[in-house]
Coordinates of C-alpha atoms in Angstrom, one line a residue:
Chain A
X289 CA -18.0 -18.8 23.3
X290 CA -15.9 -15.7 23.5
X291 CA -13.8 -15.4 20.4
X292 CA -12.1 -12.1 20.9
X293 CA -11.7 -10.2 24.1
X294 CA -10.4 -6.7 24.4
X295 CA -9.7 -5.7 28.0
X296 CA -8.7 -2.1 28.8
X297 CA -6.9 -1.8 25.5
X298 CA -5.3 1.5 24.9
X299 CA -3.0 3.0 22.2
X300 CA -0.5 5.8 22.3
X301 CA 1.9 6.3 19.4
X302 CA 4.6 8.0 21.4
X303 CA 5.1 8.7 25.1
X304 CA 4.5 12.4 24.5
X305 CA 1.4 12.1 22.4
X306 CA -2.1 11.8 23.6
X307 CA -3.8 8.4 23.7
X308 CA -5.8 7.6 20.6
X309 CA -7.7 4.7 22.1
X310 CA -8.8 4.8 25.7
X311 CA -9.8 1.8 27.8
X312 CA -11.4 -0.2 25.1
X313 CA -13.4 -3.2 26.5
X314 CA -15.3 -5.6 24.2
X315 CA -16.2 -9.3 24.2
X316 CA -16.9 -10.7 20.7
X317 CA -18.6 -14.0 20.4
X318 CA -18.1 -16.6 17.8
X319 CA -19.8 -15.9 14.5
X320 CA -20.6 -12.3 15.3
X321 CA -20.5 -9.5 12.8
X322 CA -19.2 -6.5 14.7
X323 CA -19.1 -3.1 13.1
X324 CA -16.9 -0.3 14.5
X325 CA -18.4 2.9 13.3
X326 CA -17.5 6.5 14.0
X327 CA -16.2 9.7 12.3
X328 CA -12.7 9.8 10.9
X329 CA -10.0 9.9 13.5
X330 CA -12.2 8.1 16.1
X331 CA -9.7 5.2 16.4
X332 CA -11.8 2.5 14.7
X333 CA -9.1 1.6 12.2
X334 CA -6.4 1.7 14.8
X335 CA -8.3 -0.7 17.0
X336 CA -8.8 -3.0 14.1
X337 CA -5.1 -2.9 13.2
X338 CA -4.2 -3.7 16.8
X339 CA -6.5 -6.8 16.6
X340 CA -4.8 -7.6 13.3
X341 CA -1.3 -7.3 14.8
X342 CA -0.3 -4.5 12.5
X343 CA -0.1 -2.0 15.3
X344 CA 1.3 -2.6 18.7
X345 CA -0.9 -2.4 21.8
X346 CA 0.2 0.2 24.4
X347 CA -2.0 -1.0 27.3
X348 CA -4.5 -3.7 28.2
X349 CA -4.9 -7.2 26.9
X350 CA -6.1 -8.8 23.7
X351 CA -7.4 -12.3 23.8
X352 CA -8.2 -14.6 20.9
X353 CA -9.7 -18.1 21.6
X354 CA -8.5 -17.8 25.2
X355 CA -5.0 -17.0 24.3
X356 CA -3.3 -13.7 25.1
X357 CA -2.1 -12.4 21.7
X358 CA -0.7 -9.0 22.6
X359 CA 2.7 -10.0 21.3
X360 CA 1.8 -12.6 18.8
X361 CA 2.8 -11.5 15.3
X362 CA 0.2 -10.9 12.7
X363 CA 1.0 -14.0 10.6
X364 CA 0.3 -16.3 13.6
X365 CA -3.1 -14.8 14.6
X366 CA -5.0 -16.7 11.9
X367 CA -6.8 -13.6 10.7
X368 CA -7.6 -12.4 7.2
X369 CA -7.8 -8.8 6.4
X370 CA -9.5 -6.8 3.7
X371 CA -8.2 -3.3 3.0
X372 CA -10.0 -0.2 1.7
X373 CA -7.7 0.1 -1.3
X374 CA -7.9 -3.6 -2.0
X375 CA -4.1 -4.2 -1.5
X376 CA -3.9 -6.6 -4.4
X377 CA -0.4 -7.6 -5.7
X378 CA -0.2 -6.0 -9.1
X379 CA 2.4 -8.5 -10.4
X380 CA 0.2 -11.5 -9.7
X381 CA -2.9 -12.7 -11.5
X382 CA -6.3 -13.0 -9.8
X383 CA -5.6 -16.7 -9.2
X384 CA -2.2 -16.1 -7.6
X385 CA -3.6 -13.2 -5.6
X386 CA -6.2 -15.4 -4.1
X387 CA -3.8 -18.3 -3.7
X388 CA -1.1 -16.1 -2.0
X389 CA -1.9 -17.0 1.6
X390 CA -2.3 -20.7 0.8
X391 CA 1.0 -20.8 -1.0
X392 CA 2.8 -19.2 1.9
X393 CA 1.4 -21.9 4.1
X394 CA 2.7 -24.5 1.7
X395 CA -0.7 -26.0 1.0
X396 CA -0.6 -28.7 -1.8
X397 CA -1.0 -27.4 -5.3
X398 CA -4.1 -29.5 -6.1
X399 CA -5.8 -28.3 -2.9
X400 CA -4.9 -24.6 -3.7
X401 CA -6.4 -25.0 -7.2
X402 CA -9.6 -26.5 -5.9
X403 CA -10.0 -23.9 -3.1
X404 CA -9.3 -20.9 -5.3
X405 CA -11.7 -22.1 -7.9
X406 CA -14.4 -22.7 -5.3
X407 CA -13.8 -19.2 -3.8
X408 CA -13.8 -17.7 -7.3
X409 CA -17.2 -19.4 -7.9
X410 CA -18.7 -18.0 -4.7
X411 CA -17.6 -14.5 -5.6
X412 CA -18.3 -14.6 -9.4
X413 CA -14.6 -14.3 -10.3
X414 CA -14.2 -17.5 -12.3
X415 CA -13.9 -15.7 -15.7
X416 CA -11.2 -13.4 -14.4
X417 CA -8.8 -15.8 -12.8
X418 CA -6.0 -15.2 -15.3
X419 CA -6.2 -11.4 -15.3
X420 CA -4.0 -9.0 -13.6
X421 CA -5.5 -6.5 -11.1
X422 CA -5.0 -3.6 -13.4
X423 CA -7.5 -5.2 -15.8
X424 CA -10.3 -5.4 -13.2
X425 CA -13.0 -2.9 -12.2
X426 CA -13.2 -1.6 -8.7
X427 CA -15.9 -4.0 -7.7
X428 CA -14.0 -7.0 -9.1
X429 CA -10.8 -5.9 -7.3
X430 CA -12.6 -5.8 -4.0
X431 CA -14.1 -9.2 -4.7
X432 CA -10.6 -10.5 -5.2
X433 CA -9.5 -8.9 -1.9
X434 CA -12.5 -10.7 -0.3
X435 CA -11.5 -13.9 -2.0
X436 CA -8.1 -13.7 -0.6
X437 CA -9.7 -13.6 2.9
X438 CA -12.3 -16.3 2.2
X439 CA -10.0 -18.9 0.6
X440 CA -7.9 -19.2 3.7
X441 CA -10.8 -20.3 6.0
X442 CA -9.3 -17.9 8.5
X443 CA -10.6 -17.8 12.1
X444 CA -11.4 -14.1 12.0
X445 CA -12.1 -11.6 9.1
X446 CA -11.0 -8.0 9.6
X447 CA -12.3 -5.5 7.1
X448 CA -11.1 -1.9 7.1
X449 CA -13.6 0.2 5.1
X450 CA -13.7 -2.3 2.3
X451 CA -16.4 -0.5 0.3
X452 CA -15.4 3.1 0.6
X453 CA -13.7 3.2 -2.8
X454 CA -16.7 1.8 -4.7
X455 CA -19.5 3.8 -6.2
X456 CA -22.9 4.0 -4.5
X457 CA -24.6 1.3 -6.5
X458 CA -21.7 -1.2 -6.3
X459 CA -21.4 -0.5 -2.6
X460 CA -25.0 -1.7 -2.0
X461 CA -24.4 -4.8 -4.1
X462 CA -21.1 -5.7 -2.3
X463 CA -22.7 -5.0 1.0
X464 CA -25.3 -7.7 0.2
X465 CA -22.5 -10.0 -0.9
X466 CA -20.6 -9.6 2.3
X467 CA -23.7 -10.2 4.4
X468 CA -24.4 -13.4 2.3
X469 CA -20.8 -14.5 2.7
X470 CA -21.1 -14.1 6.5
X471 CA -24.3 -16.0 6.6
X472 CA -22.7 -18.9 4.5
X473 CA -19.3 -19.0 6.3
X474 CA -20.2 -17.8 9.7
X475 CA -16.7 -16.4 10.2
X476 CA -16.4 -14.0 13.1
X477 CA -16.0 -10.6 11.4
X478 CA -14.9 -7.1 12.5
X479 CA -15.8 -4.5 10.0
X480 CA -14.8 -0.8 10.2
X481 CA -16.8 1.9 8.5
X482 CA -17.7 5.5 8.8
X483 CA -21.0 4.8 7.0
X484 CA -23.9 4.4 9.5
X485 CA -26.0 2.6 6.8
X486 CA -23.4 -0.1 6.5
X487 CA -23.2 -0.4 10.3
X488 CA -27.0 -0.7 10.6
X489 CA -27.5 -3.2 7.8
X490 CA -24.6 -5.5 8.4
X491 CA -23.9 -5.7 12.1
X492 CA -25.0 -8.1 14.6
X493 CA -23.6 -5.6 17.1
X494 CA -22.4 -2.1 16.5
X495 CA -19.6 -0.3 18.4
X496 CA -19.9 3.4 18.1
X497 CA -16.6 5.3 18.7
X498 CA -15.6 8.9 19.1
X499 CA -12.2 10.3 19.9
X500 CA -10.9 6.9 21.0
X501 CA -13.7 6.3 23.5
X502 CA -16.5 3.7 23.1
X503 CA -19.8 5.6 23.1
X504 CA -22.1 2.6 22.9
X505 CA -22.2 -1.1 22.1
X506 CA -25.4 -2.7 21.0
X507 CA -27.4 -4.3 18.3
X508 CA -28.5 -1.9 15.5
X509 CA -32.0 -1.7 16.9
X510 CA -30.7 -1.0 20.4
X511 CA -28.4 1.7 19.2
X512 CA -31.1 3.3 17.0
X513 CA -33.8 3.1 19.6
X514 CA -31.9 3.8 22.7
X515 CA -28.8 5.9 22.0
X516 CA -26.7 6.6 25.1
X517 CA -25.9 10.1 24.2
X518 CA -26.4 12.9 21.7
X519 CA -23.4 11.8 19.6
X520 CA -24.7 8.3 19.1
X521 CA -28.2 9.6 18.5
X522 CA -27.0 12.0 15.8
X523 CA -24.5 9.6 14.2
X524 CA -26.8 6.7 13.6
X525 CA -29.8 7.4 11.4
X526 CA -30.2 9.5 8.3
X527 CA -31.5 12.1 8.3
X528 CA -30.1 12.5 11.8
X529 CA -32.2 12.8 14.9
X530 CA -33.6 16.3 15.6
X531 CA -32.5 18.1 18.7
X532 CA -34.8 20.7 20.1
X533 CA -34.2 23.0 23.1
X534 CA -36.9 22.2 25.7
X535 CA -37.4 22.1 29.5
X536 CA -39.0 19.8 32.0
X537 CA -41.3 21.4 34.5
X538 CA -43.1 19.2 37.0
X539 CA -42.6 16.1 34.8
X540 CA -44.2 18.0 31.9
X541 CA -42.1 18.5 28.8
X542 CA -42.3 22.0 27.3
X543 CA -40.6 23.9 24.5
X544 CA -38.2 26.7 25.6
X545 CA -41.0 29.2 25.0
X546 CA -43.3 27.2 27.3
X547 CA -45.6 25.4 24.9
X548 CA -46.6 21.9 26.1
X549 CA -45.0 19.0 24.1
X550 CA -46.0 15.8 25.9
X551 CA -46.3 14.4 29.4
X552 CA -43.5 12.1 30.3
X553 CA -44.4 8.4 30.7
X554 CA -42.3 8.1 33.8
X555 CA -40.7 10.7 36.1
X556 CA -37.1 11.8 35.5
X557 CA -34.6 13.1 38.0
X558 CA -34.0 16.3 36.2
X559 CA -35.7 19.7 36.2
X560 CA -35.1 22.6 33.8
X561 CA -33.4 22.7 30.5
X562 CA -33.1 19.6 28.4
X563 CA -32.5 18.7 24.8
X564 CA -35.4 16.8 23.3
X565 CA -34.4 14.3 20.7
X566 CA -36.8 13.0 18.1
X567 CA -36.2 11.0 14.9
X568 CA -37.5 12.7 11.7
X569 CA -39.9 9.7 11.0
X570 CA -41.4 9.8 14.5
X571 CA -42.9 13.2 14.1
X572 CA -46.7 13.2 13.4
X573 CA -48.6 15.9 11.7
X574 CA -51.3 17.6 13.9
X575 CA -53.6 20.5 13.8
X576 CA -53.2 24.1 15.0
X577 CA -55.0 23.3 18.2
X578 CA -52.9 20.3 19.4
X579 CA -49.6 20.8 17.6
X580 CA -46.4 22.8 17.7
X581 CA -45.9 25.3 14.8
X582 CA -43.1 24.6 12.3
X583 CA -42.1 27.0 9.6
X584 CA -41.1 25.1 6.5
X585 CA -37.9 26.3 4.8
X586 CA -37.6 23.8 2.0
X587 CA -38.7 20.4 1.0
X588 CA -36.7 17.5 -0.4
X589 CA -38.6 14.9 -2.5
X590 CA -36.8 11.6 -2.0
X591 CA -39.3 9.5 -3.9
X592 CA -40.3 7.2 -1.1
X593 CA -40.3 10.0 1.5
X594 CA -40.6 13.7 1.7
X595 CA -38.0 15.4 3.9
X596 CA -39.3 18.7 5.2
X597 CA -36.7 21.1 6.6
X598 CA -37.7 24.0 8.8
X599 CA -37.6 25.6 12.2
X600 CA -39.5 24.9 15.4
X601 CA -39.1 28.0 17.6
X602 CA -35.3 28.5 17.5
X603 CA -34.3 24.9 16.7
X604 CA -33.7 23.5 13.2
X605 CA -35.8 20.4 12.5
X606 CA -36.2 17.9 9.7
X607 CA -39.2 15.6 9.5
X608 CA -39.9 12.7 7.2
X609 CA -43.4 12.5 5.8
X610 CA -45.4 10.5 3.3
X611 CA -44.6 11.9 -0.1
X612 CA -48.3 12.3 -0.8
X613 CA -48.6 15.0 1.9
X614 CA -48.8 18.4 0.3
X615 CA -46.2 20.6 2.0
X616 CA -44.3 23.3 0.4
X617 CA -41.8 26.1 1.1
X618 CA -42.9 28.8 3.6
X619 CA -45.9 26.8 4.8
X620 CA -46.6 26.6 8.5
X621 CA -47.4 23.1 9.6
X622 CA -48.2 21.7 13.1
X623 CA -46.4 18.8 14.7
X624 CA -47.0 16.4 17.5
X625 CA -44.2 14.3 19.1
X626 CA -45.6 10.9 20.3
X627 CA -44.4 10.5 23.9
X628 CA -43.2 7.0 23.3
X629 CA -40.7 8.2 20.7
X630 CA -39.1 11.0 22.7
X631 CA -35.5 11.1 23.9
X632 CA -34.2 13.6 26.4
X633 CA -30.6 14.5 26.9
X634 CA -28.7 16.5 29.5
X635 CA -27.6 19.8 27.8
X636 CA -24.4 19.8 29.9
X637 CA -22.9 16.4 29.3
X638 CA -25.1 15.3 26.4
X639 CA -25.9 12.0 28.2
X640 CA -29.3 10.4 27.8
X641 CA -31.8 11.3 30.6
X642 CA -34.8 9.5 29.3
X643 CA -35.5 7.0 26.7
X644 CA -38.9 6.1 25.5
X645 CA -39.6 2.5 25.9
X646 CA -39.4 2.3 22.2
X647 CA -38.4 -1.3 22.0
X648 CA -41.8 -2.6 23.0
X649 CA -43.6 0.1 21.2
X650 CA -41.8 -0.8 18.0
X651 CA -42.1 -4.5 18.2
X652 CA -45.8 -4.7 18.3
Chain B
X223 CA 9.2 17.6 -24.7
X224 CA 8.6 16.4 -28.2
X225 CA 4.9 15.9 -27.9
X226 CA 2.8 19.0 -28.6
X227 CA 5.8 21.0 -29.7
X228 CA 5.6 23.0 -32.8
X229 CA 7.2 21.7 -36.0
X230 CA 10.4 23.9 -36.1
X231 CA 10.9 23.3 -32.4
X232 CA 10.6 19.6 -33.0
X233 CA 13.1 19.8 -35.8
X234 CA 15.6 21.5 -33.5
X235 CA 15.0 19.0 -30.8
X236 CA 15.7 16.1 -33.1
X237 CA 18.7 17.8 -34.7
X238 CA 20.2 18.2 -31.2
X239 CA 19.4 14.6 -30.2
X240 CA 21.0 13.3 -33.4
X241 CA 24.0 15.5 -32.9
X242 CA 24.6 14.4 -29.3
X243 CA 23.8 10.8 -30.2
X244 CA 26.4 10.8 -33.0
X245 CA 29.0 12.3 -30.7
X246 CA 28.4 9.5 -28.2
X247 CA 28.5 6.7 -30.8
X248 CA 31.3 7.9 -33.0
X249 CA 34.2 6.5 -31.0
X250 CA 32.5 3.1 -30.9
X251 CA 31.9 3.2 -34.7
X252 CA 35.5 4.3 -35.2
X253 CA 36.8 1.5 -33.0
X254 CA 34.8 -1.1 -34.9
X255 CA 35.8 0.2 -38.3
X256 CA 39.5 0.5 -37.3
X257 CA 39.5 -3.1 -36.1
X258 CA 38.9 -4.1 -39.7
X259 CA 41.6 -1.8 -41.2
X260 CA 45.3 -2.2 -41.9
X261 CA 47.6 -0.1 -39.8
X262 CA 48.3 2.1 -42.8
X263 CA 44.6 2.8 -43.3
X264 CA 44.2 3.9 -39.6
X265 CA 46.8 6.6 -40.0
X266 CA 46.0 7.5 -43.6
X267 CA 45.6 11.2 -44.5
X268 CA 43.0 12.1 -45.6
X269 CA 41.3 9.7 -43.2
X270 CA 39.3 6.8 -44.6
X271 CA 36.2 5.6 -42.9
X272 CA 35.5 2.3 -44.7
X273 CA 38.3 -0.2 -44.9
X274 CA 38.9 -1.0 -48.5
X275 CA 39.6 -4.7 -47.7
X276 CA 38.1 -5.6 -44.3
X277 CA 40.8 -7.5 -42.3
X278 CA 38.6 -10.0 -40.4
X279 CA 41.6 -11.9 -39.3
X280 CA 42.6 -9.0 -37.0
X281 CA 40.4 -10.6 -34.5
X282 CA 42.0 -14.0 -34.6
X283 CA 45.4 -12.4 -34.6
X284 CA 44.6 -10.4 -31.5
X285 CA 43.4 -13.5 -29.8
X286 CA 46.7 -15.2 -30.5
X287 CA 48.7 -12.4 -29.0
X288 CA 47.0 -12.5 -25.6
X289 CA 44.3 -14.8 -24.0
X290 CA 41.5 -12.2 -24.4
X291 CA 38.9 -14.9 -24.2
X292 CA 40.1 -15.8 -20.8
X293 CA 40.2 -12.2 -19.7
X294 CA 36.6 -11.7 -20.9
X295 CA 35.6 -14.9 -19.1
X296 CA 37.3 -13.7 -15.9
X297 CA 35.6 -10.3 -16.1
X298 CA 32.2 -11.7 -16.9
X299 CA 32.3 -14.3 -14.1
X300 CA 33.5 -11.8 -11.5
X301 CA 31.0 -9.2 -12.5
X302 CA 28.1 -11.8 -12.4
X303 CA 29.1 -13.0 -8.9
X304 CA 29.5 -9.5 -7.7
X305 CA 26.1 -8.4 -9.1
X306 CA 24.3 -11.5 -7.6
X307 CA 25.8 -11.0 -4.2
X308 CA 25.2 -7.2 -4.4
X309 CA 21.6 -7.6 -5.2
X310 CA 21.0 -10.2 -2.5
X311 CA 22.7 -8.2 0.2
X312 CA 21.4 -4.8 -0.9
X313 CA 17.8 -6.1 -1.1
X314 CA 18.1 -7.4 2.5
X315 CA 19.7 -4.2 3.6
X316 CA 17.1 -2.1 1.9
X317 CA 14.3 -4.2 3.4
X318 CA 15.7 -3.7 6.9
X319 CA 16.0 0.1 6.2
X320 CA 12.4 0.4 4.9
X321 CA 10.4 -2.3 6.8
X322 CA 12.0 -2.9 10.1
X323 CA 11.9 -0.6 13.1
X324 CA 15.1 -0.5 15.1
X325 CA 17.1 2.1 17.1
X326 CA 19.6 4.0 15.1
X327 CA 18.0 3.2 11.7
X328 CA 18.5 6.7 10.4
X329 CA 22.0 7.0 11.8
X330 CA 22.8 3.7 10.0
X331 CA 21.4 4.9 6.7
X332 CA 23.2 8.2 6.9
X333 CA 26.5 6.6 7.8
X334 CA 26.1 4.4 4.7
X335 CA 25.5 7.4 2.6
X336 CA 28.6 9.1 4.0
X337 CA 30.8 6.3 2.9
X338 CA 29.5 6.9 -0.7
X339 CA 30.9 10.4 -0.5
X340 CA 34.4 9.1 0.2
X341 CA 36.6 8.9 -2.9
X342 CA 37.1 5.3 -3.7
X343 CA 40.9 5.7 -3.8
X344 CA 40.8 6.7 -0.1
X345 CA 39.7 3.2 0.9
X346 CA 42.2 1.4 -1.3
X347 CA 44.9 1.0 1.3
X348 CA 42.8 -0.3 4.1
X349 CA 40.8 -2.5 1.7
X350 CA 44.1 -3.8 0.3
X351 CA 45.3 -4.7 3.8
X352 CA 42.1 -6.5 4.6
X353 CA 42.1 -8.5 1.3
X354 CA 45.8 -9.4 2.0
X355 CA 45.1 -10.5 5.6
X356 CA 42.3 -12.7 4.2
X357 CA 44.9 -14.3 2.0
X358 CA 42.8 -13.3 -1.1
X359 CA 45.4 -11.4 -3.0
X360 CA 45.8 -12.5 -6.6
X361 CA 42.5 -14.3 -6.6
X362 CA 39.2 -13.5 -8.3
X363 CA 37.5 -14.2 -5.0
X364 CA 39.4 -11.2 -3.6
X365 CA 37.9 -9.0 -6.3
X366 CA 34.4 -10.4 -5.7
X367 CA 34.5 -10.2 -1.9
X368 CA 35.8 -6.6 -1.8
X369 CA 33.0 -5.5 -4.1
X370 CA 30.0 -7.2 -2.5
X371 CA 28.7 -4.2 -0.7
X372 CA 27.4 -1.4 -2.9
X373 CA 26.0 1.8 -1.4
X374 CA 24.6 2.8 -4.7
X375 CA 22.7 -0.4 -5.1
X376 CA 21.4 -0.2 -1.5
X377 CA 20.2 3.3 -2.1
X378 CA 18.5 2.5 -5.4
X379 CA 16.7 -0.5 -4.1
X380 CA 15.7 1.3 -0.9
X381 CA 14.1 4.0 -3.0
X382 CA 12.2 1.4 -4.9
X383 CA 11.1 -0.4 -1.7
X384 CA 9.8 2.9 -0.4
X385 CA 7.4 3.0 -3.3
X386 CA 5.7 -0.3 -2.4
X387 CA 2.4 0.6 -0.8
X388 CA 2.3 -0.1 3.0
X389 CA -1.0 -2.0 2.6
X390 CA 0.5 -4.6 0.4
X391 CA 3.1 -5.5 3.0
X392 CA 0.4 -5.5 5.6
X393 CA -1.9 -7.7 3.5
X394 CA 1.0 -10.1 3.0
X395 CA 1.6 -10.2 6.7
X396 CA -2.0 -10.8 7.5
X397 CA -2.0 -13.6 5.0
X398 CA 0.8 -15.2 7.0
X399 CA 4.0 -13.9 5.4
X400 CA 7.2 -13.6 7.4
X401 CA 9.9 -11.1 6.5
X402 CA 11.6 -13.3 4.0
X403 CA 8.4 -14.0 2.2
X404 CA 7.5 -10.3 2.1
X405 CA 10.9 -9.6 0.7
X406 CA 10.8 -12.3 -1.9
X407 CA 7.1 -12.3 -2.9
X408 CA 6.2 -8.6 -2.6
X409 CA 9.1 -6.2 -2.4
X410 CA 11.4 -7.8 -5.0
X411 CA 8.8 -8.6 -7.7
X412 CA 7.3 -5.1 -7.3
X413 CA 10.7 -3.5 -7.7
X414 CA 11.8 -5.7 -10.6
X415 CA 12.7 -2.9 -13.0
X416 CA 14.8 -1.0 -10.5
X417 CA 16.6 -4.2 -9.5
X418 CA 17.3 -5.0 -13.1
X419 CA 18.7 -1.5 -13.6
X420 CA 20.8 -1.7 -10.5
X421 CA 22.1 -5.1 -11.7
X422 CA 22.9 -3.7 -15.1
X423 CA 24.7 -0.6 -13.9
X424 CA 26.6 -2.6 -11.4
X425 CA 27.6 -5.2 -14.0
X426 CA 28.9 -2.5 -16.4
X427 CA 30.7 -0.9 -13.6
X428 CA 32.4 -4.1 -12.4
X429 CA 33.2 -5.2 -16.0
X430 CA 34.8 -1.9 -16.6
X431 CA 36.6 -1.7 -13.3
X432 CA 40.3 -1.3 -13.8
X433 CA 42.3 0.3 -11.0
X434 CA 41.2 -1.8 -8.0
X435 CA 41.4 -5.2 -9.8
X436 CA 44.8 -4.3 -11.2
X437 CA 46.0 -3.9 -7.6
X438 CA 44.6 -7.3 -6.5
X439 CA 45.6 -9.6 -9.3
X440 CA 49.1 -10.1 -10.6
X441 CA 49.2 -13.3 -12.5
X442 CA 48.2 -13.2 -16.1
X443 CA 45.6 -16.1 -15.9
X444 CA 43.6 -14.0 -13.5
X445 CA 43.6 -10.7 -15.4
X446 CA 40.3 -9.1 -16.0
X447 CA 39.7 -7.7 -19.5
X448 CA 40.5 -4.2 -18.4
X449 CA 43.8 -5.1 -16.9
X450 CA 44.6 -7.5 -19.8
X451 CA 43.9 -4.8 -22.4
X452 CA 46.1 -2.3 -20.6
X453 CA 49.0 -4.8 -20.4
X454 CA 48.6 -5.6 -24.0
X455 CA 48.6 -2.0 -24.9
X456 CA 51.6 -1.1 -22.9
X457 CA 53.6 -4.1 -24.1
X458 CA 52.6 -4.0 -27.8
X459 CA 51.0 -0.7 -28.5
X460 CA 54.1 1.4 -29.2
X461 CA 54.3 -0.1 -32.6
X462 CA 51.9 1.4 -35.0
X463 CA 51.2 -1.8 -36.8
X464 CA 49.5 -3.2 -33.6
X465 CA 46.7 -0.6 -33.6
X466 CA 44.2 -2.7 -35.6
X467 CA 44.8 -5.6 -33.2
X468 CA 44.3 -3.3 -30.2
X469 CA 41.1 -2.1 -31.8
X470 CA 40.0 -5.7 -32.4
X471 CA 40.7 -6.6 -28.8
X472 CA 38.6 -3.6 -27.7
X473 CA 35.7 -4.7 -29.9
X474 CA 35.8 -8.1 -28.3
X475 CA 35.9 -6.5 -24.9
X476 CA 32.8 -4.4 -25.3
X477 CA 30.9 -7.2 -27.0
X478 CA 29.4 -8.8 -23.9
X479 CA 28.2 -5.4 -22.7
X480 CA 26.6 -4.5 -26.0
X481 CA 24.8 -7.9 -26.2
X482 CA 23.6 -7.4 -22.6
X483 CA 22.3 -3.9 -23.3
X484 CA 20.5 -4.9 -26.5
X485 CA 18.6 -7.6 -24.6
X486 CA 17.9 -5.6 -21.5
X487 CA 17.7 -1.9 -22.6
X488 CA 13.9 -1.9 -22.1
X489 CA 14.3 -2.7 -18.4
X490 CA 17.2 -0.3 -18.1
X491 CA 15.3 2.7 -19.4
X492 CA 12.2 1.7 -17.5
X493 CA 14.1 1.4 -14.2
X494 CA 15.7 4.8 -14.6
X495 CA 12.5 6.6 -15.7
X496 CA 10.3 4.9 -13.1
X497 CA 12.4 6.2 -10.3
X498 CA 12.7 9.6 -11.9
X499 CA 9.0 10.2 -12.3
X500 CA 7.6 8.8 -9.1
X501 CA 10.6 9.8 -6.9

């Protein structure tokens, strides 16, 4: 069942200004966890705020549960929103903050009490119900903000970078809690973040945005394995995908200097210059005879992995190796790019030309 | 200013504060002491501070000469009504100015501010005509209605509403709040100290208001304390032996304000300094 439908939605603040959202089309199913991800200024928050009814829609249609809601005010959309800076009412206790939405809807006192206590139980807030927001830590505040959304049994959860203000450790912890919450409640959720890790770990589907245009919509695996273009390829994944100048001659992939890289598994409709994309973890060590030379510039020991930074011909490259491999600064190592892990992009429009059939290769 | 200053600097600061403070409070102290003196003591040379035999019955004698209790009651009730109506209307006005989008919003706000620049006396004639046409001359309702709108209160509350983070309003809306709920549950509670301050300032102003009420009311039972005191002064005051009674009446007149200030001065100072610092 389609829960939310965005059709050709666009946003323009004033008639003179440029559009900040262009032709946004997306169908969101019931119980999905959709993540909008992109760099700052890409329009992800604006889109979320349009769905929330906090921002008017310039063009196109927004449907919720088969009802056109373009002009329905926020309060009647049955949404619950969580904000980056928590947006807790400083003059109310935790209990009253969580109960706010219920009180407005004139729910009976006994029911409010029961629901708030139940929500506080889920989120581990029971000991803090009588405190004011100023006496809570960042993590607790964000939990109260989540509680305010959870308690209302709203139809849709909208979260605008809810974890950005937390420190790294707490962020991981709260990420797990939100995932668990979504599994328990099954509420359709739209989550905005600029953090690709959050997008990858939480989403059922990711929407990658740039400059108000949708770049790609897909499951985390699809986006990671088969990025539509160089932007998606570089934005999703850390360290980012390597891009190396290369060329295709007679279906054979070669470096700019003419060294053979790999044969292509299927022919492509492109000759000449291409950008070769390869993930840092897909690169395999080889010998001088069958590998491409890489000059190591420096090495980062991450514990579980070893990140090796260096240059392959003129292109910068990062590879991720087993930490037991002995590689150090100024070494020359030799690399092989497995053909099933190779991506090719058009250097002119940065669109994908060739995707390895990675899906099957990865599943088995 | 005081913190971190060197000792002599601090000494000078305190000295100046004490000096200015004394200058401010001296008339009040003088008034209170004089209300307990005999008329001879008031004009005695050299001047005496402490009455040798406090005349507590000055108060009851003053009350007999004019119905000051009624005057104070009239003033207090009018001021309370005016303040309540002012806060309600100004909050709604400030809400519209800060939260709603409509054409000509800035023009509206600027024109309101311009009316603040007008000297009050310039509007007396038209206002008087309006009150007369409404048939509210010589009524307390007339005083109340003609003072309901306060540009100063609107401005003060608007400034406080501007400080409320946008996200809080949005969060309330997403939680299902309409405009009235946002105003009552978010904007007003979060601007409590400013609203208290505005109410206090306005109360004091209305309680002390003399010229305009003196134009509106003419019958004695509707006199405000300011008007009543003046009439008392002009009718009785030429005789030196009435001075202690006038002083006693004055003490009675400022009593409600002093009590109010003692209870609410924390809010008062907080409201003023909040807006000063964050502004």
